[in-house]
């Protein structure tokens, strides 16, 4: 594995060219996007794409996001392009939005897990864009972590998780959005948010010119028939167990911290307000959804590295602006199930 550092705003042309070469030859390159680091391969090369699944230990039923430079390149991989795609692309691309659309045959089945749809995104990060330009092919890139583990927001997270499984890691500093893109399915009737991110549902609805937008229940319950494949409950999870608390259970959480510390556990916490003396590693999180999202994964990586067995997490408000952060916290707090493949 090679590890090369670039200026996030003005990446070195020679390093970018090298990344493009590796991708065109069927190799794997980890690179920063504005959301999280991606593990990229040529999306049109089935062999290269299969190496992503192998490196991550990811099951092949979990489809990948195809990254392109602009909306016209997105139309080259999507078979249909509804009015809503135009409006959302206009409002949020380049940026942390992924659209699911009917796919064209040139996208290999392995990239979309055999689905008739493709997820496509136009990233805004200058390093991601420079690499896309140099590679001159669409790049399939999931988050550059091992399957079900924490997503990387720094190149060192990628190096720790994937190391020699990648041909090249391009370090462009910490990512700025911090959680994965908002995924909106436009392949059926209407628009459905499959994965909340930092773009709130009301902003998506406003761009489409609708009053409201449907939000899928990733757990498969509720009234939403569609769900995002590969959206396992326990995703984005640190090694430590996560316990969520809110205002009503705050005292109980403080008591838990004392109990865990007394039995010798290292106790971390992600807090909006202090929880008391018993927390070994308190992390004070920003009371703003965008700033919280930016800090979230790095905070969890840090608490894991400090050897915390448990992390007490203060649940943020149940508003649309916090939906992406709440989704990641709720998933991280799911207990490991017997058929969890980690
Ligand atoms: O911010 C991001 O989206 C990052 C960066 C690297 O771009 N990528 C990312 O990829 O989060 P990944 O593979 O970790 O998550 C992709 C998710 C899949 O698990 C699935 O839930 C959804 O996107 N997805 C992909 N293709 C889909 C499809 N055809 N239909 C429905 N959902 C799809
Ligand atoms: Mg992921």
Coordinates of C-alpha atoms and ligand atoms in Angstrom, one line a residue:
X1 CA 0.0 0.0 0.0
X2 CA 1.2 3.5 -0.8
X3 CA 0.1 6.4 1.4
X4 CA 0.4 9.9 -0.2
X5 CA -0.7 13.2 1.3
X6 CA -2.2 16.1 -0.7
X7 CA -3.5 19.6 -0.1
X8 CA -7.2 19.1 0.2
X9 CA -7.9 22.3 -1.8
X10 CA -5.2 22.0 -4.4
X11 CA -4.1 18.4 -4.7
X12 CA -0.7 17.6 -6.3
X13 CA -1.2 16.9 -10.0
X14 CA 1.3 14.1 -10.0
X15 CA -0.4 12.2 -7.1
X16 CA -3.8 12.7 -8.7
X17 CA -2.5 11.3 -12.0
X18 CA -1.1 8.3 -10.2
X19 CA -4.4 7.7 -8.5
X20 CA -6.2 7.9 -11.8
X21 CA -3.7 5.3 -13.3
X22 CA -4.2 2.9 -10.4
X23 CA -8.0 3.1 -10.9
X24 CA -7.9 2.7 -14.7
X25 CA -5.7 -0.4 -14.2
X26 CA -8.3 -2.0 -12.0
X27 CA -6.8 -1.1 -8.6
X28 CA -8.3 0.3 -5.4
X29 CA -7.7 3.9 -4.2
X30 CA -9.0 5.3 -0.9
X31 CA -9.7 9.0 -1.2
X32 CA -11.5 11.8 0.7
X33 CA -15.0 12.9 -0.3
X34 CA -16.8 15.7 1.6
X35 CA -18.8 13.1 3.6
X36 CA -16.4 10.2 4.5
X37 CA -13.4 8.5 2.8
X38 CA -14.4 6.3 -0.1
X39 CA -12.8 3.1 -1.3
X40 CA -12.8 3.6 -5.1
X41 CA -12.6 1.3 -8.1
X42 CA -13.5 1.7 -11.8
X43 CA -17.3 1.3 -11.6
X44 CA -17.4 -0.1 -15.2
X45 CA -14.9 -2.9 -14.5
X46 CA -16.6 -5.9 -12.7
X47 CA -13.3 -7.3 -11.6
X48 CA -12.1 -4.1 -10.0
X49 CA -15.5 -3.7 -8.3
X50 CA -15.3 -7.2 -6.9
X51 CA -12.0 -6.2 -5.2
X52 CA -13.9 -3.6 -3.2
X53 CA -16.2 -6.3 -1.7
X54 CA -13.2 -8.5 -0.9
X55 CA -11.2 -5.7 0.8
X56 CA -14.2 -4.6 2.9
X57 CA -15.5 -8.0 3.7
X58 CA -18.8 -6.7 2.4
X59 CA -21.5 -9.1 1.3
X60 CA -22.3 -8.8 -2.4
X61 CA -26.0 -8.0 -1.7
X62 CA -25.0 -4.5 -0.6
X63 CA -24.9 -2.2 -3.6
X64 CA -22.3 0.5 -4.1
X65 CA -22.6 4.3 -4.9
X66 CA -21.2 5.3 -8.3
X67 CA -19.4 8.7 -8.2
X68 CA -19.3 10.9 -11.3
X69 CA -18.2 14.5 -12.1
X70 CA -21.6 16.1 -13.0
X71 CA -25.2 15.5 -13.8
X72 CA -24.6 14.7 -17.5
X73 CA -22.1 11.9 -16.4
X74 CA -24.8 10.7 -14.0
X75 CA -27.3 10.4 -16.9
X76 CA -24.7 8.2 -18.7
X77 CA -25.2 5.5 -16.0
X78 CA -28.9 6.1 -15.3
X79 CA -31.5 4.9 -17.8
X80 CA -34.2 7.3 -16.8
X81 CA -33.9 10.9 -15.5
X82 CA -37.1 12.2 -13.9
X83 CA -37.8 15.9 -13.4
X84 CA -37.1 15.4 -9.7
X85 CA -33.5 14.3 -10.5
X86 CA -33.0 17.5 -12.4
X87 CA -34.2 19.6 -9.5
X88 CA -32.3 17.7 -6.8
X89 CA -29.1 17.7 -8.9
X90 CA -29.5 21.4 -9.5
X91 CA -30.0 22.1 -5.8
X92 CA -27.5 19.8 -4.2
X93 CA -24.8 18.7 -6.6
X94 CA -21.9 18.7 -6.3
X95 CA -22.5 17.6 -2.7
X96 CA -23.6 15.0 -0.2
X97 CA -26.7 13.6 -2.1
X98 CA -27.0 10.2 -3.7
X99 CA -29.9 9.5 -6.2
X100 CA -31.1 6.0 -6.9
X101 CA -32.3 5.7 -10.5
X102 CA -33.0 2.9 -13.1
X103 CA -29.5 1.7 -14.3
X104 CA -28.0 1.4 -17.7
X105 CA -26.6 -2.0 -18.8
X106 CA -23.0 -0.6 -18.9
X107 CA -22.9 -0.6 -15.1
X108 CA -22.0 -4.2 -14.1
X109 CA -24.4 -6.1 -11.9
X110 CA -21.9 -6.6 -9.2
X111 CA -21.8 -2.8 -8.6
X112 CA -25.5 -2.6 -7.9
X113 CA -25.9 -6.0 -6.2
X114 CA -27.9 -7.3 -9.2
X115 CA -30.5 -4.5 -8.8
X116 CA -32.1 -2.8 -11.8
X117 CA -31.2 0.6 -10.2
X118 CA -27.9 2.5 -9.6
X119 CA -27.0 4.9 -6.8
X120 CA -25.1 7.9 -8.2
X121 CA -23.5 10.9 -6.6
X122 CA -21.5 13.9 -7.7
X123 CA -19.0 14.7 -4.8
X124 CA -17.8 18.2 -4.2
X125 CA -14.5 17.5 -2.5
X126 CA -11.7 18.9 -4.7
X127 CA -9.6 15.7 -4.2
X128 CA -12.4 13.4 -5.2
X129 CA -13.2 15.6 -8.2
X130 CA -9.5 15.7 -9.3
X131 CA -9.3 11.9 -9.1
X132 CA -12.5 11.4 -11.0
X133 CA -11.2 13.7 -13.7
X134 CA -7.8 11.9 -13.9
X135 CA -9.4 8.4 -13.9
X136 CA -12.0 9.5 -16.6
X137 CA -14.3 6.7 -15.6
X138 CA -17.2 6.5 -13.0
X139 CA -15.8 5.4 -9.6
X140 CA -17.7 3.0 -7.4
X141 CA -16.9 3.9 -3.8
X142 CA -18.4 2.7 -0.6
X143 CA -17.1 4.1 2.7
X144 CA -13.5 2.9 3.2
X145 CA -14.1 0.8 6.3
X146 CA -14.5 -2.9 7.0
X147 CA -18.1 -4.1 6.7
X148 CA -20.4 -2.8 9.5
X149 CA -17.5 -1.0 11.2
X150 CA -17.1 2.8 11.7
X151 CA -16.8 4.9 8.6
X152 CA -13.5 6.8 8.1
X153 CA -13.4 10.6 8.3
X154 CA -9.6 10.7 8.3
X155 CA -7.0 8.8 6.2
X156 CA -5.5 7.3 9.3
X157 CA -8.9 5.6 10.0
X158 CA -8.6 4.0 6.5
X159 CA -5.0 2.9 7.0
X160 CA -5.9 1.3 10.3
X161 CA -9.0 -0.6 9.0
X162 CA -7.8 -1.5 5.5
X163 CA -4.0 -1.1 5.3
X164 CA -2.6 -3.4 2.7
X165 CA -6.0 -4.3 1.2
X166 CA -5.8 -1.0 -0.7
X167 CA -3.3 -0.1 -3.5
X168 CA -3.2 3.6 -2.6
X169 CA -4.5 5.9 0.2
X170 CA -4.7 9.6 -0.7
X171 CA -4.7 11.6 2.5
X172 CA -6.6 14.9 2.0
X173 CA -7.2 15.7 5.7
X174 CA -10.4 15.3 7.7
X175 CA -13.7 15.3 5.8
X176 CA -16.0 18.2 6.5
X177 CA -19.6 16.8 6.3
X178 CA -18.7 13.8 8.4
X179 CA -21.6 11.3 7.8
X180 CA -22.5 9.5 4.6
X181 CA -24.6 11.2 1.9
X182 CA -28.4 11.4 2.0
X183 CA -29.7 8.6 -0.3
X184 CA -33.0 9.4 -2.2
X185 CA -34.7 6.8 -4.3
X186 CA -36.3 8.2 -7.5
X187 CA -36.7 4.9 -9.2
X188 CA -40.4 4.3 -8.1
X189 CA -43.3 6.6 -7.6
X190 CA -42.3 9.8 -5.9
X191 CA -39.1 10.3 -3.9
X192 CA -38.1 8.3 -0.9
X193 CA -35.3 9.0 1.5
X194 CA -33.6 5.6 2.0
X195 CA -30.8 7.0 4.2
X196 CA -30.9 10.4 6.0
X197 CA -27.8 12.5 5.9
X198 CA -27.1 16.2 6.4
X199 CA -29.7 17.4 3.9
X200 CA -33.0 17.6 5.9
X201 CA -36.1 16.1 4.3
X202 CA -37.9 19.4 4.1
X203 CA -35.1 20.9 2.0
X204 CA -35.3 17.9 -0.4
X205 CA -39.1 18.4 -0.6
X206 CA -38.7 22.1 -1.2
X207 CA -36.3 21.4 -4.1
X208 CA -38.6 18.9 -5.7
X209 CA -41.5 21.3 -5.3
X210 CA -43.4 18.9 -3.0
X211 CA -44.8 19.6 0.5
X212 CA -43.3 16.4 1.9
X213 CA -41.0 13.6 1.0
X214 CA -41.4 10.0 2.1
X215 CA -38.8 8.6 4.5
X216 CA -38.2 4.8 4.4
X217 CA -38.1 2.8 7.5
X218 CA -34.7 1.0 7.1
X219 CA -35.9 -1.6 9.5
X220 CA -38.5 -2.8 7.0
X221 CA -41.4 -2.0 9.3
X222 CA -43.9 0.8 9.0
X223 CA -45.8 1.4 5.8
X224 CA -42.9 1.9 3.5
X225 CA -42.5 -1.1 1.2
X226 CA -39.1 -0.3 -0.1
X227 CA -36.0 -0.3 2.0
X228 CA -32.3 0.2 1.2
X229 CA -30.6 -3.1 0.6
X230 CA -27.6 -3.6 2.8
X231 CA -28.9 -1.2 5.4
X232 CA -28.3 -3.5 8.2
X233 CA -29.5 -2.4 11.6
X234 CA -26.1 -2.4 13.2
X235 CA -24.0 -0.3 10.9
X236 CA -21.5 2.4 11.5
X237 CA -20.7 0.8 14.8
X238 CA -17.7 1.2 17.1
X239 CA -16.3 -1.7 19.1
X240 CA -17.7 -0.3 22.4
X241 CA -21.4 -0.8 23.2
X242 CA -23.5 2.3 22.8
X243 CA -26.2 3.3 25.2
X244 CA -28.5 6.1 24.2
X245 CA -30.2 8.3 26.8
X246 CA -32.4 11.4 26.6
X247 CA -33.6 14.0 29.1
X248 CA -36.0 11.6 30.7
X249 CA -33.3 9.0 31.3
X250 CA -30.4 11.4 32.2
X251 CA -30.2 10.5 35.9
X252 CA -30.4 6.8 35.0
X253 CA -27.5 7.3 32.6
X254 CA -25.4 9.0 35.2
X255 CA -26.1 6.1 37.6
X256 CA -25.1 3.6 34.9
X257 CA -21.8 5.5 34.4
X258 CA -21.1 5.1 38.1
X259 CA -22.0 1.4 38.0
X260 CA -19.8 0.7 35.0
X261 CA -16.8 2.7 36.3
X262 CA -17.1 0.8 39.7
X263 CA -16.9 -2.5 37.9
X264 CA -13.7 -1.4 36.2
X265 CA -15.0 -0.5 32.8
X266 CA -13.7 2.5 30.8
X267 CA -16.8 4.7 30.1
X268 CA -17.0 7.1 27.3
X269 CA -19.8 9.5 26.5
X270 CA -21.0 11.8 23.7
X271 CA -22.7 14.7 25.5
X272 CA -24.5 17.9 24.8
X273 CA -24.5 18.7 28.5
X274 CA -22.3 17.4 31.4
X275 CA -23.3 14.0 32.8
X276 CA -21.2 13.9 36.0
X277 CA -17.9 12.6 37.4
X278 CA -18.2 8.9 36.6
X279 CA -17.6 9.2 32.9
X280 CA -13.9 8.3 32.2
X281 CA -13.8 9.9 28.7
X282 CA -16.5 12.5 28.2
X283 CA -16.7 14.1 24.7
X284 CA -18.6 17.4 24.6
X285 CA -20.3 17.4 21.2
X286 CA -21.5 20.6 19.4
X287 CA -25.2 21.4 19.8
X288 CA -25.6 21.9 16.0
X289 CA -26.3 19.1 13.6
X290 CA -23.7 19.9 10.9
X291 CA -20.9 20.4 13.5
X292 CA -22.0 17.3 15.3
X293 CA -22.0 15.2 12.1
X294 CA -18.5 16.4 11.3
X295 CA -17.2 15.4 14.8
X296 CA -19.2 12.1 15.3
X297 CA -17.1 9.3 13.7
X298 CA -13.8 10.8 14.8
X299 CA -15.1 11.0 18.4
X300 CA -16.2 7.3 18.2
X301 CA -12.8 6.3 16.7
X302 CA -11.1 8.1 19.5
X303 CA -13.2 6.5 22.2
X304 CA -12.6 3.0 20.7
X305 CA -8.8 3.8 20.7
X306 CA -9.0 4.8 24.3
X307 CA -10.4 1.3 25.1
X308 CA -13.9 2.3 26.1
X309 CA -16.1 -0.7 26.7
X310 CA -19.3 1.5 26.7
X311 CA -20.2 4.9 25.4
X312 CA -23.2 6.7 26.8
X313 CA -24.7 8.9 24.1
X314 CA -27.1 11.8 24.7
X315 CA -29.7 11.6 22.0
X316 CA -30.1 14.8 20.0
X317 CA -33.5 16.4 19.4
X318 CA -36.0 14.5 17.2
X319 CA -36.1 17.2 14.5
X320 CA -35.5 16.9 10.7
X321 CA -32.2 18.6 10.9
X322 CA -30.9 16.0 13.3
X323 CA -32.3 12.9 11.4
X324 CA -28.9 11.9 9.8
X325 CA -27.0 12.0 13.1
X326 CA -29.8 10.3 15.0
X327 CA -29.9 7.5 12.4
X328 CA -26.2 6.8 12.8
X329 CA -26.4 6.9 16.6
X330 CA -29.5 4.6 16.7
X331 CA -27.8 2.1 14.4
X332 CA -24.6 2.1 16.4
X333 CA -26.7 1.4 19.5
X334 CA -28.3 -1.8 18.0
X335 CA -27.1 -4.9 19.9
X336 CA -25.1 -7.3 17.8
X337 CA -27.5 -10.0 16.5
X338 CA -26.7 -13.7 16.1
X339 CA -26.6 -13.5 12.3
X340 CA -24.4 -10.4 12.4
X341 CA -21.4 -11.3 10.3
X342 CA -18.8 -9.1 11.9
Ligands
LIG1 O1 -21.3 9.6 1.5 C1 -21.3 8.5 0.9 O2 -22.4 8.2 0.3 C2 -20.1 7.7 0.9 C3 -19.0 8.3 0.1 C4 -17.8 7.5 0.0 O3 -19.5 8.8 -1.1 N1 -20.4 6.3 0.4 C5 -21.2 5.4 1.1 O4 -21.3 4.2 0.5 O5 -21.7 5.7 2.2 P1 -21.8 2.9 1.2 O6 -21.5 1.8 0.3 O7 -21.1 2.8 2.5 O8 -23.3 3.0 1.3 C6 -24.1 2.9 0.1 C7 -25.5 2.6 0.5 C8 -25.8 1.1 0.4 O9 -25.5 0.4 1.6 C9 -27.3 1.1 0.1 O10 -28.0 1.3 1.3 C10 -27.5 2.4 -0.7 O11 -26.3 3.2 -0.5 N2 -27.6 2.0 -2.1 C11 -26.6 1.8 -3.1 N3 -27.1 1.5 -4.2 C12 -28.5 1.4 -4.1 C13 -29.6 1.0 -4.9 N4 -29.4 0.7 -6.2 N5 -30.8 1.0 -4.4 C14 -31.0 1.4 -3.1 N6 -30.0 1.7 -2.2 C15 -28.8 1.7 -2.7
LIG2 MG1 -20.6 2.3 4.5

